[in-house]
Every structure is written in structure tokens, then in C-alpha cells.
CSV table of C-alpha atoms and ligand atoms in Angstrom, one decimal:
chain,number,residue,atom,x,y,z
A,76,MET,CA,105.0,62.7,100.3
A,77,LEU,CA,106.3,65.0,102.9
A,78,ILE,CA,107.5,67.5,100.3
A,79,PHE,CA,104.2,67.3,98.6
A,80,HIS,CA,102.4,68.2,101.8
A,81,TYR,CA,104.7,71.0,102.4
A,82,LEU,CA,104.1,72.5,99.0
A,83,LEU,CA,100.4,72.0,99.3
A,84,SER,CA,100.1,73.8,102.6
A,85,PHE,CA,102.3,76.5,101.2
A,86,ILE,CA,100.3,77.3,98.1
A,87,ILE,CA,96.8,76.5,99.2
A,88,PHE,CA,94.0,78.7,98.3
A,89,SER,CA,93.1,81.5,100.7
A,90,SER,CA,89.9,83.4,100.6
A,91,ASN,CA,90.3,85.6,103.7
A,92,GLY,CA,93.6,87.2,102.7
A,93,GLN,CA,95.3,86.3,106.0
A,94,VAL,CA,99.0,87.2,105.9
A,95,VAL,CA,100.5,86.3,109.2
A,96,SER,CA,103.8,84.5,108.7
A,97,GLY,CA,104.6,81.3,110.4
A,98,CYS,CA,108.3,82.0,110.5
A,99,PRO,CA,110.5,83.1,113.4
A,100,ARG,CA,111.6,86.7,113.1
A,101,LYS,CA,115.1,87.5,111.9
A,102,THR,CA,117.1,90.5,110.9
A,103,ILE,CA,119.6,90.2,108.1
A,104,CYS,CA,123.3,91.1,108.2
A,105,LEU,CA,125.0,90.5,104.9
A,106,GLY,CA,128.1,92.6,105.4
A,107,HIS,CA,129.2,95.1,102.8
A,108,SER,CA,127.6,93.7,99.7
A,109,THR,CA,125.6,96.2,97.8
A,110,SER,CA,125.1,94.8,94.4
A,111,ARG,CA,124.1,91.2,95.0
A,112,VAL,CA,120.8,90.4,93.3
A,113,SER,CA,118.8,87.8,95.1
A,114,GLN,CA,116.4,86.3,92.7
A,115,SER,CA,114.2,83.4,93.7
A,116,GLN,CA,114.5,80.6,91.2
A,117,GLY,CA,112.8,77.4,90.3
A,118,ASP,CA,111.1,75.6,87.4
A,119,SER,CA,107.5,76.0,88.7
A,120,VAL,CA,105.6,78.7,90.5
A,121,SER,CA,105.6,76.7,93.7
A,122,SER,CA,109.3,76.1,93.6
A,123,ILE,CA,110.0,79.8,93.0
A,124,LEU,CA,107.8,80.7,96.0
A,125,LYS,CA,109.4,78.0,98.1
A,126,ASP,CA,112.8,79.4,97.3
A,127,ALA,CA,111.7,82.9,98.2
A,128,TYR,CA,110.1,81.6,101.4
A,129,GLU,CA,113.4,80.0,102.5
A,130,GLN,CA,115.3,83.2,101.8
A,131,PHE,CA,113.0,85.8,103.2
A,132,CYS,CA,110.6,84.3,105.6
A,133,GLY,CA,110.5,86.3,108.8
A,134,SER,CA,113.0,88.9,107.7
A,135,GLU,CA,112.7,92.5,108.6
A,136,TYR,CA,115.5,94.4,106.9
A,137,ILE,CA,116.4,93.3,103.4
A,138,GLU,CA,119.9,94.3,102.2
A,139,ASP,CA,119.7,94.5,98.4
A,140,ASN,CA,116.6,93.4,96.5
A,141,ILE,CA,113.6,91.1,96.6
A,142,VAL,CA,113.1,89.6,93.1
A,143,ILE,CA,110.3,87.1,92.7
A,144,ARG,CA,109.7,86.6,89.0
A,145,THR,CA,107.7,83.8,87.4
A,146,GLY,CA,108.0,83.4,83.6
A,147,SER,CA,104.6,83.3,81.9
A,148,GLY,CA,105.5,79.8,80.6
A,149,LEU,CA,105.5,78.5,84.2
A,150,VAL,CA,101.8,79.1,84.6
A,151,ASP,CA,99.9,76.1,83.3
A,152,ILE,CA,96.7,77.5,81.8
A,153,SER,CA,95.1,74.1,81.8
A,154,GLN,CA,95.2,74.1,85.6
A,155,PRO,CA,93.0,76.1,87.9
A,156,LEU,CA,95.0,79.1,89.2
A,157,VAL,CA,96.7,78.5,92.5
A,158,GLU,CA,96.5,81.2,95.0
A,159,ALA,CA,100.1,82.4,95.8
A,160,ASN,CA,100.8,82.8,99.5
A,161,PHE,CA,103.1,85.7,100.2
A,162,SER,CA,102.8,85.6,104.0
A,163,PHE,CA,106.6,85.0,104.2
A,164,LEU,CA,107.0,88.7,103.5
A,165,TYR,CA,104.9,89.7,106.5
A,166,TYR,CA,107.7,91.1,108.6
A,167,VAL,CA,109.6,93.0,105.9
A,168,LYS,CA,110.0,96.6,107.0
A,169,GLU,CA,112.8,98.0,104.7
A,170,ILE,CA,114.4,97.1,101.4
A,171,SER,CA,117.7,98.8,100.6
A,172,GLY,CA,117.4,98.0,96.9
A,173,TYR,CA,114.3,97.4,94.9
A,174,LEU,CA,111.2,95.2,95.1
A,175,GLU,CA,110.2,93.2,92.0
A,176,LEU,CA,107.1,90.9,92.1
A,177,ASN,CA,106.8,90.1,88.5
A,178,ASN,CA,104.1,88.0,86.7
A,179,ILE,CA,102.5,86.8,89.9
A,180,PRO,CA,100.0,84.1,89.0
A,181,SER,CA,97.0,84.7,91.2
A,182,ILE,CA,96.4,86.3,94.5
A,183,GLU,CA,93.5,88.1,96.0
A,184,ARG,CA,95.5,90.3,98.3
A,185,LEU,CA,99.2,90.6,98.1
A,186,SER,CA,100.1,92.2,101.4
A,187,LEU,CA,103.4,93.6,102.9
A,188,PRO,CA,101.6,95.2,105.9
A,189,ARG,CA,104.8,96.5,107.5
A,190,LEU,CA,106.9,97.6,104.6
A,191,ARG,CA,107.6,101.3,105.1
A,192,LEU,CA,110.6,102.1,103.1
A,193,ILE,CA,112.2,101.1,99.8
A,194,ARG,CA,115.5,102.9,99.5
A,195,GLY,CA,116.2,102.2,95.8
A,196,ARG,CA,120.0,102.0,96.2
A,197,ASN,CA,119.9,99.5,93.4
A,198,LEU,CA,117.3,99.9,90.7
A,199,ARG,CA,115.9,97.3,88.3
A,200,SER,CA,117.0,98.1,84.7
A,201,GLY,CA,118.6,101.2,86.1
A,202,ARG,CA,115.2,102.7,86.8
A,203,TYR,CA,112.6,100.8,88.9
A,204,SER,CA,112.4,100.5,92.6
A,205,LEU,CA,109.0,99.0,92.8
A,206,LEU,CA,107.7,96.7,90.0
A,207,VAL,CA,104.6,94.6,90.6
A,208,SER,CA,102.7,92.8,87.9
A,209,GLY,CA,100.3,89.9,87.6
A,210,ARG,CA,96.9,88.7,88.6
A,211,ILE,CA,96.8,90.6,91.8
A,212,GLU,CA,93.5,91.9,92.9
A,213,THR,CA,94.7,94.2,95.7
A,214,LEU,CA,98.2,95.3,96.5
A,215,HIS,CA,98.2,96.2,100.2
A,216,MET,CA,101.2,98.1,101.5
A,217,PRO,CA,99.5,100.5,103.9
A,218,SER,CA,102.8,101.4,105.8
A,219,LEU,CA,104.7,102.3,102.7
A,220,THR,CA,105.4,106.0,102.9
A,221,GLU,CA,108.7,106.3,101.1
A,222,ILE,CA,110.5,105.1,98.0
A,223,SER,CA,113.6,107.2,98.2
A,224,ARG,CA,114.6,106.9,94.6
A,225,GLY,CA,113.4,105.3,91.4
A,226,ASP,CA,110.3,104.5,89.3
A,227,VAL,CA,107.1,102.6,90.2
A,228,MET,CA,105.6,100.3,87.6
A,229,LEU,CA,102.4,98.5,88.3
A,230,GLY,CA,100.3,96.4,85.9
A,231,SER,CA,98.9,93.1,84.8
A,232,SER,CA,99.9,91.4,81.6
A,233,SER,CA,96.3,91.4,80.4
A,234,LEU,CA,94.0,94.3,80.4
A,235,ASN,CA,91.8,92.9,83.1
A,236,SER,CA,90.9,94.7,86.3
A,237,TYR,CA,93.9,93.9,88.5
A,238,LEU,CA,95.7,96.1,91.0
A,239,CYS,CA,92.9,98.7,90.8
A,240,ASN,CA,93.4,99.8,94.3
A,241,THR,CA,96.8,101.2,93.4
A,242,ARG,CA,94.9,103.9,91.4
A,243,SER,CA,93.7,105.4,94.7
A,244,ILE,CA,97.2,106.0,96.0
A,245,ASN,CA,99.2,109.2,95.6
A,246,TRP,CA,102.5,107.7,94.3
A,247,THR,CA,104.2,111.1,93.9
A,248,ASP,CA,104.0,111.5,97.7
A,249,ILE,CA,105.6,108.1,98.3
A,250,ALA,CA,108.1,108.3,95.4
A,251,PRO,CA,108.8,111.9,94.6
A,252,PHE,CA,112.1,111.2,92.9
A,253,PRO,CA,111.4,109.1,89.8
A,254,VAL,CA,114.2,108.4,87.3
A,255,SER,CA,112.1,108.4,84.0
A,256,GLY,CA,108.6,108.5,85.4
A,257,HIS,CA,106.2,106.1,87.1
A,258,GLN,CA,104.2,103.8,84.9
A,259,PHE,CA,100.6,102.8,85.7
A,260,SER,CA,99.3,102.4,82.1
A,261,ARG,CA,98.9,98.7,82.6
A,262,THR,CA,96.1,99.3,85.2
A,263,ASP,CA,94.0,100.8,82.4
A,264,GLY,CA,91.6,97.9,82.6
A,265,CYS,CA,90.2,99.3,85.9
A,266,ASN,CA,87.0,101.2,85.4
A,267,ASP,CA,85.3,103.7,87.7
A,268,LEU,CA,83.5,100.9,89.6
A,269,ASP,CA,86.8,99.2,90.5
A,270,ILE,CA,88.4,102.4,91.7
A,271,ILE,CA,87.9,103.2,95.4
A,272,ASP,CA,86.3,106.5,96.3
A,273,CYS,CA,88.6,107.6,99.1
A,274,ASN,CA,86.7,110.9,99.7
A,275,ALA,CA,83.6,108.9,100.4
A,276,LEU,CA,85.5,107.0,103.0
A,277,GLY,CA,86.4,110.3,104.7
A,278,CYS,CA,90.1,110.4,103.8
A,279,SER,CA,91.2,114.0,104.1
A,280,SER,CA,94.1,113.4,101.7
A,281,GLY,CA,91.7,112.0,99.1
A,282,PHE,CA,93.8,108.9,98.8
A,283,CYS,CA,93.6,105.4,100.3
A,284,TRP,CA,94.9,101.8,100.1
A,285,CYS,CA,91.7,100.0,100.5
A,286,ASN,CA,88.0,100.4,100.7
A,287,ASP,CA,87.7,100.9,104.5
A,288,THR,CA,87.6,103.9,106.9
A,289,ASP,CA,91.1,103.0,108.3
A,290,CYS,CA,92.8,102.7,104.9
A,291,CYS,CA,93.5,106.4,104.3
A,292,GLN,CA,96.9,107.5,103.0
A,293,THR,CA,98.6,110.3,104.9
A,294,LEU,CA,100.6,112.5,102.7
A,295,SER,CA,104.0,113.6,104.2
A,296,PHE,CA,106.1,115.1,101.3
A,297,ASN,CA,105.7,118.5,99.8
A,298,CYS,CA,105.4,120.5,103.0
A,299,ASN,CA,108.2,123.1,102.5
A,300,CYS,CA,110.7,121.4,104.8
A,301,HIS,CA,114.4,121.9,104.5
A,302,ASN,CA,116.2,119.4,102.2
A,303,ASN,CA,112.9,117.8,101.2
A,304,SER,CA,112.5,116.1,104.6
A,305,ARG,CA,109.1,114.8,105.4
A,306,CYS,CA,106.5,116.2,107.8
A,307,PHE,CA,104.0,115.1,110.3
A,308,ARG,CA,100.7,116.6,111.6
A,309,ASP,CA,100.5,117.8,115.1
A,310,GLY,CA,96.9,118.8,115.5
A,311,PRO,CA,96.3,121.6,113.0
A,312,ASN,CA,100.0,122.2,112.6
A,313,ILE,CA,102.4,120.7,110.1
A,314,GLN,CA,105.9,120.1,111.4
A,315,CYS,CA,109.1,118.9,109.7
A,316,CYS,CA,110.8,115.7,110.6
A,317,ASP,CA,114.3,115.5,111.9
A,318,SER,CA,117.0,115.4,109.1
A,319,GLN,CA,118.0,111.9,110.2
A,320,CYS,CA,114.5,110.5,109.4
A,321,VAL,CA,113.2,109.0,106.2
A,322,ALA,CA,109.7,107.8,105.4
A,323,GLY,CA,108.2,110.3,107.9
A,324,CYS,CA,108.0,110.6,111.6
A,325,SER,CA,105.5,110.8,114.5
A,326,GLY,CA,107.1,113.7,116.4
A,327,ASN,CA,110.0,116.1,116.7
A,328,GLY,CA,113.5,114.8,116.9
A,329,ASP,CA,115.6,111.8,115.9
A,330,THR,CA,113.8,109.3,118.2
A,331,PHE,CA,110.5,109.7,116.3
A,332,CYS,CA,111.5,108.6,112.8
A,333,ARG,CA,109.5,105.9,111.0
A,334,ALA,CA,112.9,104.8,109.5
A,335,CYS,CA,116.5,106.1,109.7
A,336,LYS,CA,118.3,107.8,106.9
A,337,ASN,CA,121.5,106.2,108.1
A,338,VAL,CA,121.5,103.9,111.2
A,339,LEU,CA,119.3,103.1,114.2
A,340,ASP,CA,121.2,103.0,117.5
A,341,ASP,CA,119.2,102.3,120.7
A,342,GLY,CA,116.1,103.9,119.3
A,343,VAL,CA,117.9,107.0,117.9
A,344,CYS,CA,118.5,107.6,114.2
A,345,ARG,CA,122.2,108.6,113.9
A,346,GLU,CA,124.7,109.4,111.2
A,347,ARG,CA,126.9,106.4,112.1
A,348,CYS,CA,127.3,103.8,114.8
A,349,PRO,CA,129.5,104.3,117.9
A,350,GLU,CA,133.1,103.9,116.8
A,351,GLN,CA,135.5,101.2,117.9
A,352,TYR,CA,138.1,103.6,119.3
A,353,ILE,CA,137.7,107.0,121.0
A,354,ILE,CA,140.2,109.5,122.4
A,355,ASP,CA,140.5,109.4,126.1
A,356,PRO,CA,140.3,113.1,127.0
A,357,PHE,CA,142.4,112.8,130.1
A,358,ALA,CA,145.3,110.6,128.9
A,359,ARG,CA,145.0,111.9,125.3
A,360,THR,CA,145.4,108.4,124.0
A,361,VAL,CA,143.3,106.2,121.8
A,362,ILE,CA,141.3,103.7,123.8
A,363,PRO,CA,138.6,101.1,122.9
A,364,ASN,CA,135.1,102.6,123.0
A,365,PRO,CA,132.9,100.6,125.5
A,366,LEU,CA,129.9,101.6,123.5
A,367,PHE,CA,131.3,100.3,120.2
A,368,LYS,CA,128.8,98.7,117.9
A,369,LEU,CA,129.0,97.1,114.5
A,370,GLU,CA,127.1,98.6,111.6
A,371,ALA,CA,124.6,96.2,110.1
A,372,LYS,CA,122.8,98.8,108.0
A,373,PRO,CA,120.4,100.2,109.0
A,374,LEU,CA,121.1,98.9,112.5
A,375,CYS,CA,123.9,99.2,115.1
A,376,VAL,CA,124.5,95.8,116.7
A,377,TYR,CA,126.8,94.4,119.3
A,378,SER,CA,127.4,91.3,117.3
A,379,CYS,CA,126.5,90.4,113.8
A,380,PRO,CA,123.3,88.2,113.8
A,381,GLY,CA,124.3,86.5,110.5
A,382,ILE,CA,121.9,85.3,108.0
A,383,SER,CA,120.3,82.7,110.3
A,384,GLN,CA,117.7,83.8,112.9
A,385,TYR,CA,118.5,84.4,116.5
B,22,NAG,C1,100.6,80.7,104.1
B,22,NAG,O1,101.8,80.2,104.5
B,22,NAG,C2,102.1,80.2,105.9
B,22,NAG,C3,103.4,79.7,106.2
B,22,NAG,O2,104.3,80.7,105.9
B,22,NAG,C4,101.0,79.4,106.7
B,22,NAG,O3,101.2,79.5,108.0
B,22,NAG,C5,99.6,80.0,106.3
B,22,NAG,O4,98.6,79.2,106.9
B,22,NAG,C6,99.4,80.0,104.8
B,22,NAG,N1,98.2,80.7,104.5
B,22,NAG,C7,97.3,80.1,103.8
B,22,NAG,C8,96.0,80.9,103.6
B,22,NAG,O5,97.5,79.1,103.2
B,23,NAG,C1,100.2,114.0,95.7
B,23,NAG,O1,101.3,114.2,96.6
B,23,NAG,C2,102.2,115.3,96.1
B,23,NAG,C3,103.4,115.2,97.0
B,23,NAG,O2,103.1,115.3,98.4
B,23,NAG,C4,101.4,116.6,96.2
B,23,NAG,O3,102.3,117.6,95.8
B,23,NAG,C5,100.2,116.5,95.4
B,23,NAG,O4,99.5,117.7,95.5
B,23,NAG,C6,99.3,115.3,95.7
B,23,NAG,N1,98.3,115.2,94.7
B,23,NAG,C7,97.0,115.5,95.0
B,23,NAG,C8,96.1,115.4,93.9
B,23,NAG,O5,96.6,115.8,96.1
B,24,NAG,C1,83.5,100.3,98.5
B,24,NAG,O1,82.6,100.0,99.5
B,24,NAG,C2,81.3,100.5,99.2
B,24,NAG,C3,80.4,100.2,100.4
B,24,NAG,O2,80.5,98.9,100.8
B,24,NAG,C4,80.8,99.9,97.9
B,24,NAG,O3,79.5,100.5,97.6
B,24,NAG,C5,81.7,100.2,96.8
B,24,NAG,O4,81.3,99.6,95.6
B,24,NAG,C6,83.1,99.7,97.1
B,24,NAG,N1,84.1,100.2,96.1
B,24,NAG,C7,85.0,99.4,95.6
B,24,NAG,C8,85.8,99.9,94.5
B,24,NAG,O5,85.1,98.2,95.9
B,25,NAG,C1,120.4,120.4,104.5
B,25,NAG,O1,121.5,119.7,103.9
B,25,NAG,C2,122.7,120.4,104.0
B,25,NAG,C3,123.8,119.6,103.2
B,25,NAG,O2,123.6,118.2,103.3
B,25,NAG,C4,123.1,120.4,105.5
B,25,NAG,O3,124.3,121.1,105.7
B,25,NAG,C5,122.0,121.2,106.3
B,25,NAG,O4,122.3,121.1,107.6
B,25,NAG,C6,120.6,120.5,106.0
B,25,NAG,N1,119.6,121.3,106.6
B,25,NAG,C7,118.7,120.8,107.5
B,25,NAG,C8,117.7,121.7,108.1
B,25,NAG,O5,118.8,119.6,107.8
């Protein structure tokens, strides 16, 4: 009975698209693994979502991938569609591998409001860094400004009008380094009435995530910066971000990055964390560094937080 209640509250229909997670915040520190694939498993949609909930709820930095995949056989067509609740991904900021939300049964607004960076260090099928499909009316990732590597694939399995808002996004600006090319063909069911007119909203870029005046997409690639670094607008001027930044920045220097290319140490994006030993310049011997921190990519930490929350 208790379990039944839990699942029910977990999967219950939502009409207002609220996404605030009920979980305590946690970071993730998984050590040096780079190839582990975390796939949420189960024999029904609700058990797959419950598995994903337990793994990711409240997490900010995901080492490796998020893979939530429901087989089409799991959706019972004789049942009314349940509204999937993805609020457990509310705090996700960065994913080092790829994000796969595949064959999602039904959701009005699938929102990862804080996700700003997908690094694409692992790719799905050697190519995809963002793969979203299913009966998703709106995919809302307004903070996502960079997919460092890999292809984007968006679509629904039927040619109905799902994911139409993704047609109003400039994906080249977010993901300028595809492997074989982005694929949006499966949003062909969207007609002109489903596609948001971002210019009418007043978006100077001409692109937006949703049909509201605060939904405009800001472009930050293609601004003639060294080594393809991103840029920011300072009044009428366009300035390049620091070379330690990824996903853009809000000002000059390594303290204004939206995300760090390497590691974040006390608010500064750096190449590496403070090392364990340093050379004492007076005695010319090797001594322990009082500032030493562990590297829990992309963070420098005094102690490893482990998988559980703190
Ligand atoms: C979604 O799940 C969270 C628990 O993570 C819960 O707090 C929230 O009320 C649920 N939202 C809806 C609309 O059911
Ligand atoms: C989309 O973004 C890319 C990269 O910033 C830019 O080169 C291109 O001009 C943009 N497309 C349009 C139609 O503005
Ligand atoms: C966007 O909002 C305007 C004004 O409310 C409405 O006329 C238009 O149909 C909407 N567009 C979409 C694609 O929902
Ligand atoms: C560009 O990259 C090269 C090689 O990684 C590096 O030496 C150089 O300093 C970078 N330039 C800038 C402006 O960051």
C-alpha cells in the first residue's frame, strides 16, 4: 500500500508543469570512471522513472550519462497516458557524457531548468550527446548554452506535433561541433501554428525556448574569439570569454564563467586543483600543500562527498 502511494504521487498528472524537486541537493563524486553507463531500468514506465529518481534526484553534476529509456512495449495503450514527472532532474547543471530521454510516454513540459552544459565526453552510438524522443509537448532547457561535442536528435515516434518548441532554437549555436549532423526530421509534424514566432516576442537573436518575452535564446558562439571560445555582450560590445570558460560567461576573466572547461576552485575556473605537494621555496624541499584539494570533476573539494548527499 505504501509503495502504491509512493508511485502514485510520483507519476500523478500535472497540468501546471511545476518542476521543483522535493529532494535534498547533492553533488556527485564517482572517482575516475569515465565509461560507466547509468541506465534506469524497470519493467514499467513508473519503475524506470522510480529508478532514475533514486539515482539522480537532487544531483547537480552528473559524471557520465543520464539514460532514461522506456521501450514502446512498456506503454499500455489501453490505459490513459500517465504524465511523467521529471522534477528529479531539476538541479542538474552539467552532464559530462550524454543525455538520453528516449520514448518518453507523455509530458506537457519536460524541464531541466538549470542544465547549462553537456560535455559529450561519451556519446550515444558514438555520435549523440542529446537524444530526446516521445510525447513531449515542450522541452524546456533555457539555461543550456553548450553541448561541447556530438549530435542532437529530437523527435517523436509518431508524426504528431511534439517537441515543436525545439524548432525555435538555434542548435548550431549550442552544439557547433556535431559528429555526423543534428537530426530534427522527426519534428516534421509541427506546422507553422505550432512553431513560436520569436521575433514577435522581441528576441533580438530570433530564437527562443518558449512563447514568452523572457524565453529568448542568447547566442554566444561564432563571435571571432580565439580557439572558438564563447562571447558575452557588454552593452553594445561583444567580448570574448576567458579560455577557462565553457558554455559562455557573464564578464571578463575566469571568475565569470557559466561553467568551467576544467575545474572550479573557490569560484575560479582553473586548469587543475591545488596539488598535494609543493616545493618550499626557502628550504627547497617538497612539503604538503595546505591548500590541497581533491579533484571531483568539475569541482575541487576538500573531501570527497561520495554518492550520498551531504
Ligand atoms: C513530482 O515529484 C516530486 C517529487 O520529486 C513531487 O514533490 C511533486 O509534487 C511531483 N509533481 C507533480 C506535479 O506530481
Ligand atoms: C545560429 O548560430 C550560429 C552560431 O552562433 C550562427 O553562425 C548562425 O548565424 C545562427 N543562425 C541564424 C539563422 O541566426
Ligand atoms: C504564442 O502566444 C501568442 C499570444 O498569446 C499566440 O497568439 C500564439 O498562437 C502562440 N504561439 C504558439 C506557437 O503557441
Ligand atoms: C588557444 O589554444 C592554444 C593551444 O591550446 C593556446 O596555446 C593558446 O593560448 C590559446 N589562445 C587563447 C587566446 O586562449
